Amino acid sequence: MKIAIASDHGGFELKEFLKSHYQREGLVLHDLGTHSSDSCDYPLIAQKMTSALLRKEFDLGVLICGTGIGISIAANRVKGIRAALLYNKEVARLAREHNNANIAVFGGRMQKPEDVIEYFDIFRQTAFEGGRHLRRINELDDMPEGE
Ligand code: RB5
């Protein structure tokens, strides 16, 4: 499974922590930026991730900003993207089983790194259930824009 990770400055520290942690576990998180703690704009970071996912360069993404909110809003503007802010273990499981989320989102200034690892491990190891949930996911992509 190919996984990409990206953050703004508010998530930079957590991004670096996760990369090192998973490298020790033998899992590469492909870093799409940002590459320093200098201030940058989360919509542009989200866009890098959503484009790479839609080009099918990666199977899953991780996005991080300070709260997890701004970067979620930005990513979810893009059709075919389902970004889920993971704040407990059950949500981490359901985001995959029911929502087929393709991006896990975290708040770098709000969440403990050890919790984030626990939630992301559940997320990446859980499969989509399909069935009635597939219909709902298709309805998401059929939603008209601007109405
Ligand atoms: C940046 O200061 C902060 O606004 C951003 O990381 C994020 O929390 C926005 O939702």
PDB file of C-alpha atoms and ligand atoms in Angstrom:
ATOM      1  CA  MET A   1       0.000   0.000   0.000  1.00  0.00           C
ATOM      2  CA  LYS A   2       1.416   3.396  -1.029  1.00  0.00           C
ATOM      3  CA  ILE A   3       0.775   6.183   1.471  1.00  0.00           C
ATOM      4  CA  ALA A   4       1.447   9.922   1.132  1.00  0.00           C
ATOM      5  CA  ILE A   5       1.637  12.470   3.930  1.00  0.00           C
ATOM      6  CA  ALA A   6       1.471  16.282   3.857  1.00  0.00           C
ATOM      7  CA  SER A   7       0.954  19.123   6.320  1.00  0.00           C
ATOM      8  CA  ASP A   8       1.065  22.875   6.709  1.00  0.00           C
ATOM      9  CA  HIS A   9       3.331  24.454   9.343  1.00  0.00           C
ATOM     10  CA  GLY A  10       0.745  23.668  12.069  1.00  0.00           C
ATOM     11  CA  GLY A  11       1.168  19.961  11.364  1.00  0.00           C
ATOM     12  CA  PHE A  12       4.851  19.918  10.433  1.00  0.00           C
ATOM     13  CA  GLU A  13       6.118  18.534  13.751  1.00  0.00           C
ATOM     14  CA  LEU A  14       3.567  15.716  13.814  1.00  0.00           C
ATOM     15  CA  LYS A  15       4.294  14.893  10.151  1.00  0.00           C
ATOM     16  CA  GLU A  16       8.000  14.515  10.878  1.00  0.00           C
ATOM     17  CA  PHE A  17       7.231  12.393  13.940  1.00  0.00           C
ATOM     18  CA  LEU A  18       4.950  10.056  11.954  1.00  0.00           C
ATOM     19  CA  LYS A  19       7.469   9.687   9.120  1.00  0.00           C
ATOM     20  CA  SER A  20      10.202   8.625  11.568  1.00  0.00           C
ATOM     21  CA  HIS A  21       7.915   6.313  13.485  1.00  0.00           C
ATOM     22  CA  TYR A  22       6.698   4.460  10.382  1.00  0.00           C
ATOM     23  CA  GLN A  23      10.173   4.362   8.833  1.00  0.00           C
ATOM     24  CA  ARG A  24      11.293   2.384  11.890  1.00  0.00           C
ATOM     25  CA  GLU A  25       8.331   0.044  11.250  1.00  0.00           C
ATOM     26  CA  GLY A  26       9.393  -0.377   7.618  1.00  0.00           C
ATOM     27  CA  LEU A  27       6.540   1.708   6.168  1.00  0.00           C
ATOM     28  CA  VAL A  28       7.438   4.675   3.954  1.00  0.00           C
ATOM     29  CA  LEU A  29       5.174   7.726   4.138  1.00  0.00           C
ATOM     30  CA  HIS A  30       5.858   9.701   0.939  1.00  0.00           C
ATOM     31  CA  ASP A  31       6.272  13.335   1.939  1.00  0.00           C
ATOM     32  CA  LEU A  32       4.482  15.903  -0.264  1.00  0.00           C
ATOM     33  CA  GLY A  33       5.490  18.842   1.977  1.00  0.00           C
ATOM     34  CA  THR A  34       5.669  21.234   3.629  1.00  0.00           C
ATOM     35  CA  HIS A  35       9.370  20.854   4.278  1.00  0.00           C
ATOM     36  CA  SER A  36       9.917  23.356   7.098  1.00  0.00           C
ATOM     37  CA  SER A  37       8.035  24.985   9.961  1.00  0.00           C
ATOM     38  CA  ASP A  38       7.721  28.251   7.959  1.00  0.00           C
ATOM     39  CA  SER A  39       4.155  29.469   7.536  1.00  0.00           C
ATOM     40  CA  CYS A  40       2.324  28.161   4.449  1.00  0.00           C
ATOM     41  CA  ASP A  41      -1.276  27.807   3.229  1.00  0.00           C
ATOM     42  CA  TYR A  42      -3.189  24.602   3.955  1.00  0.00           C
ATOM     43  CA  PRO A  43      -5.447  24.760   0.827  1.00  0.00           C
ATOM     44  CA  LEU A  44      -2.377  24.482  -1.408  1.00  0.00           C
ATOM     45  CA  ILE A  45      -1.042  21.563   0.619  1.00  0.00           C
ATOM     46  CA  ALA A  46      -4.413  19.795   0.452  1.00  0.00           C
ATOM     47  CA  GLN A  47      -4.448  20.305  -3.305  1.00  0.00           C
ATOM     48  CA  LYS A  48      -1.070  18.573  -3.731  1.00  0.00           C
ATOM     49  CA  MET A  49      -2.419  15.571  -1.881  1.00  0.00           C
ATOM     50  CA  THR A  50      -5.788  15.391  -3.650  1.00  0.00           C
ATOM     51  CA  SER A  51      -4.162  15.648  -7.090  1.00  0.00           C
ATOM     52  CA  ALA A  52      -1.708  12.861  -6.293  1.00  0.00           C
ATOM     53  CA  LEU A  53      -4.519  10.624  -5.010  1.00  0.00           C
ATOM     54  CA  LEU A  54      -6.742  11.291  -8.030  1.00  0.00           C
ATOM     55  CA  ARG A  55      -3.775  10.468 -10.301  1.00  0.00           C
ATOM     56  CA  LYS A  56      -3.664   7.168  -8.328  1.00  0.00           C
ATOM     57  CA  GLU A  57      -0.060   7.705  -7.290  1.00  0.00           C
ATOM     58  CA  PHE A  58      -1.024   6.657  -3.746  1.00  0.00           C
ATOM     59  CA  ASP A  59      -3.696   4.475  -2.143  1.00  0.00           C
ATOM     60  CA  LEU A  60      -4.175   6.563   1.014  1.00  0.00           C
ATOM     61  CA  GLY A  61      -3.146   9.972   2.316  1.00  0.00           C
ATOM     62  CA  VAL A  62      -2.509  11.634   5.671  1.00  0.00           C
ATOM     63  CA  LEU A  63      -3.134  15.381   5.983  1.00  0.00           C
ATOM     64  CA  ILE A  64      -2.296  17.484   9.025  1.00  0.00           C
ATOM     65  CA  CYS A  65      -2.845  21.132   9.923  1.00  0.00           C
ATOM     66  CA  GLY A  66      -3.089  22.779  13.344  1.00  0.00           C
ATOM     67  CA  THR A  67      -6.662  21.709  14.082  1.00  0.00           C
ATOM     68  CA  GLY A  68      -7.297  19.289  11.223  1.00  0.00           C
ATOM     69  CA  ILE A  69     -10.275  21.431  10.226  1.00  0.00           C
ATOM     70  CA  GLY A  70      -8.946  23.737   7.496  1.00  0.00           C
ATOM     71  CA  ILE A  71      -7.155  20.999   5.616  1.00  0.00           C
ATOM     72  CA  SER A  72     -10.260  18.736   5.860  1.00  0.00           C
ATOM     73  CA  ILE A  73     -12.454  21.452   4.384  1.00  0.00           C
ATOM     74  CA  ALA A  74      -9.975  22.022   1.574  1.00  0.00           C
ATOM     75  CA  ALA A  75      -9.525  18.337   0.679  1.00  0.00           C
ATOM     76  CA  ASN A  76     -13.255  17.586   0.769  1.00  0.00           C
ATOM     77  CA  ARG A  77     -13.935  20.230  -1.909  1.00  0.00           C
ATOM     78  CA  VAL A  78     -12.500  17.781  -4.418  1.00  0.00           C
ATOM     79  CA  LYS A  79     -14.786  15.151  -5.944  1.00  0.00           C
ATOM     80  CA  GLY A  80     -13.557  11.634  -5.242  1.00  0.00           C
ATOM     81  CA  ILE A  81     -11.809  12.707  -2.054  1.00  0.00           C
ATOM     82  CA  ARG A  82     -13.160  11.624   1.325  1.00  0.00           C
ATOM     83  CA  ALA A  83     -11.032  13.128   4.089  1.00  0.00           C
ATOM     84  CA  ALA A  84     -11.888  12.123   7.670  1.00  0.00           C
ATOM     85  CA  LEU A  85     -10.664  13.786  10.856  1.00  0.00           C
ATOM     86  CA  LEU A  86      -9.860  10.849  13.172  1.00  0.00           C
ATOM     87  CA  TYR A  87     -10.402  11.578  16.853  1.00  0.00           C
ATOM     88  CA  ASN A  88     -10.977   8.125  18.356  1.00  0.00           C
ATOM     89  CA  LYS A  89     -10.498   4.433  17.531  1.00  0.00           C
ATOM     90  CA  GLU A  90     -14.100   3.786  16.509  1.00  0.00           C
ATOM     91  CA  VAL A  91     -14.110   6.743  14.151  1.00  0.00           C
ATOM     92  CA  ALA A  92     -10.833   5.501  12.631  1.00  0.00           C
ATOM     93  CA  ARG A  93     -12.513   2.149  11.849  1.00  0.00           C
ATOM     94  CA  LEU A  94     -15.838   3.572  10.653  1.00  0.00           C
ATOM     95  CA  ALA A  95     -14.168   6.162   8.421  1.00  0.00           C
ATOM     96  CA  ARG A  96     -12.912   3.224   6.337  1.00  0.00           C
ATOM     97  CA  GLU A  97     -15.777   0.703   6.786  1.00  0.00           C
ATOM     98  CA  HIS A  98     -18.607   3.155   6.063  1.00  0.00           C
ATOM     99  CA  ASN A  99     -17.085   6.199   4.376  1.00  0.00           C
ATOM    100  CA  ASN A 100     -14.247   4.570   2.426  1.00  0.00           C
ATOM    101  CA  ALA A 101     -12.196   7.599   3.456  1.00  0.00           C
ATOM    102  CA  ASN A 102      -9.045   7.945   1.382  1.00  0.00           C
ATOM    103  CA  ILE A 103      -7.401  10.578   3.589  1.00  0.00           C
ATOM    104  CA  ALA A 104      -6.862  10.437   7.363  1.00  0.00           C
ATOM    105  CA  VAL A 105      -6.706  13.932   8.867  1.00  0.00           C
ATOM    106  CA  PHE A 106      -5.148  14.979  12.172  1.00  0.00           C
ATOM    107  CA  GLY A 107      -4.751  18.180  14.187  1.00  0.00           C
ATOM    108  CA  GLY A 108      -1.066  18.624  14.889  1.00  0.00           C
ATOM    109  CA  ARG A 109      -1.698  21.119  17.685  1.00  0.00           C
ATOM    110  CA  MET A 110      -4.632  19.198  19.174  1.00  0.00           C
ATOM    111  CA  GLN A 111      -3.784  15.500  19.209  1.00  0.00           C
ATOM    112  CA  LYS A 112      -1.212  13.356  21.006  1.00  0.00           C
ATOM    113  CA  PRO A 113       1.221  11.632  18.616  1.00  0.00           C
ATOM    114  CA  GLU A 114       0.697   8.236  20.297  1.00  0.00           C
ATOM    115  CA  ASP A 115      -3.089   8.526  19.771  1.00  0.00           C
ATOM    116  CA  VAL A 116      -2.564   9.508  16.142  1.00  0.00           C
ATOM    117  CA  ILE A 117      -0.451   6.385  15.547  1.00  0.00           C
ATOM    118  CA  GLU A 118      -3.151   4.215  17.117  1.00  0.00           C
ATOM    119  CA  TYR A 119      -5.908   5.761  14.973  1.00  0.00           C
ATOM    120  CA  PHE A 120      -3.888   5.659  11.771  1.00  0.00           C
ATOM    121  CA  ASP A 121      -2.951   1.985  12.287  1.00  0.00           C
ATOM    122  CA  ILE A 122      -6.642   1.104  12.585  1.00  0.00           C
ATOM    123  CA  PHE A 123      -7.513   3.275   9.584  1.00  0.00           C
ATOM    124  CA  ARG A 124      -4.920   1.784   7.224  1.00  0.00           C
ATOM    125  CA  GLN A 125      -5.710  -1.804   8.256  1.00  0.00           C
ATOM    126  CA  THR A 126      -9.499  -1.564   7.849  1.00  0.00           C
ATOM    127  CA  ALA A 127     -11.334  -2.273   4.577  1.00  0.00           C
ATOM    128  CA  PHE A 128     -14.423  -0.620   3.104  1.00  0.00           C
ATOM    129  CA  GLU A 129     -17.604  -2.653   3.733  1.00  0.00           C
ATOM    130  CA  GLY A 130     -19.309  -1.740   0.451  1.00  0.00           C
ATOM    131  CA  GLY A 131     -23.034  -2.646   0.168  1.00  0.00           C
ATOM    132  CA  ARG A 132     -25.347   0.201   1.214  1.00  0.00           C
ATOM    133  CA  HIS A 133     -22.307   2.374   1.916  1.00  0.00           C
ATOM    134  CA  LEU A 134     -21.227   2.193  -1.711  1.00  0.00           C
ATOM    135  CA  ARG A 135     -24.523   3.740  -2.811  1.00  0.00           C
ATOM    136  CA  ARG A 136     -23.970   6.647  -0.412  1.00  0.00           C
ATOM    137  CA  ILE A 137     -20.418   7.182  -1.589  1.00  0.00           C
ATOM    138  CA  ASN A 138     -21.623   7.279  -5.187  1.00  0.00           C
ATOM    139  CA  GLU A 139     -24.261   9.844  -4.143  1.00  0.00           C
ATOM    140  CA  LEU A 140     -21.454  12.038  -2.796  1.00  0.00           C
ATOM    141  CA  ASP A 141     -19.813  12.098  -6.200  1.00  0.00           C
ATOM    142  CA  ASP A 142     -23.168  12.824  -7.882  1.00  0.00           C
ATOM    143  CA  MET A 143     -23.858  15.936  -5.776  1.00  0.00           C
ATOM    144  CA  PRO A 144     -24.364  19.006  -7.996  1.00  0.00           C
ATOM    145  CA  GLU A 145     -21.905  21.838  -7.476  1.00  0.00           C
ATOM    146  CA  GLY A 146     -23.074  25.287  -6.352  1.00  0.00           C
ATOM    147  CA  GLU A 147     -26.737  24.424  -5.698  1.00  0.00           C
TER     148      GLU A 147
HETATM  149  C1  RB5 B   1      -2.373  27.758  10.845  1.00  0.00           C
HETATM  150  O1  RB5 B   1      -2.045  28.693  11.807  1.00  0.00           O
HETATM  151  C2  RB5 B   1      -3.723  27.120  11.170  1.00  0.00           C
HETATM  152  O2  RB5 B   1      -4.734  28.024  10.932  1.00  0.00           O
HETATM  153  C3  RB5 B   1      -3.905  25.866  10.332  1.00  0.00           C
HETATM  154  O3  RB5 B   1      -2.863  24.979  10.605  1.00  0.00           O
HETATM  155  C4  RB5 B   1      -5.174  25.084  10.572  1.00  0.00           C
HETATM  156  O4  RB5 B   1      -5.346  24.805  11.920  1.00  0.00           O
HETATM  157  C5  RB5 B   1      -6.391  25.599   9.935  1.00  0.00           C
HETATM  158  O5  RB5 B   1      -7.486  25.043  10.051  1.00  0.00           O
END
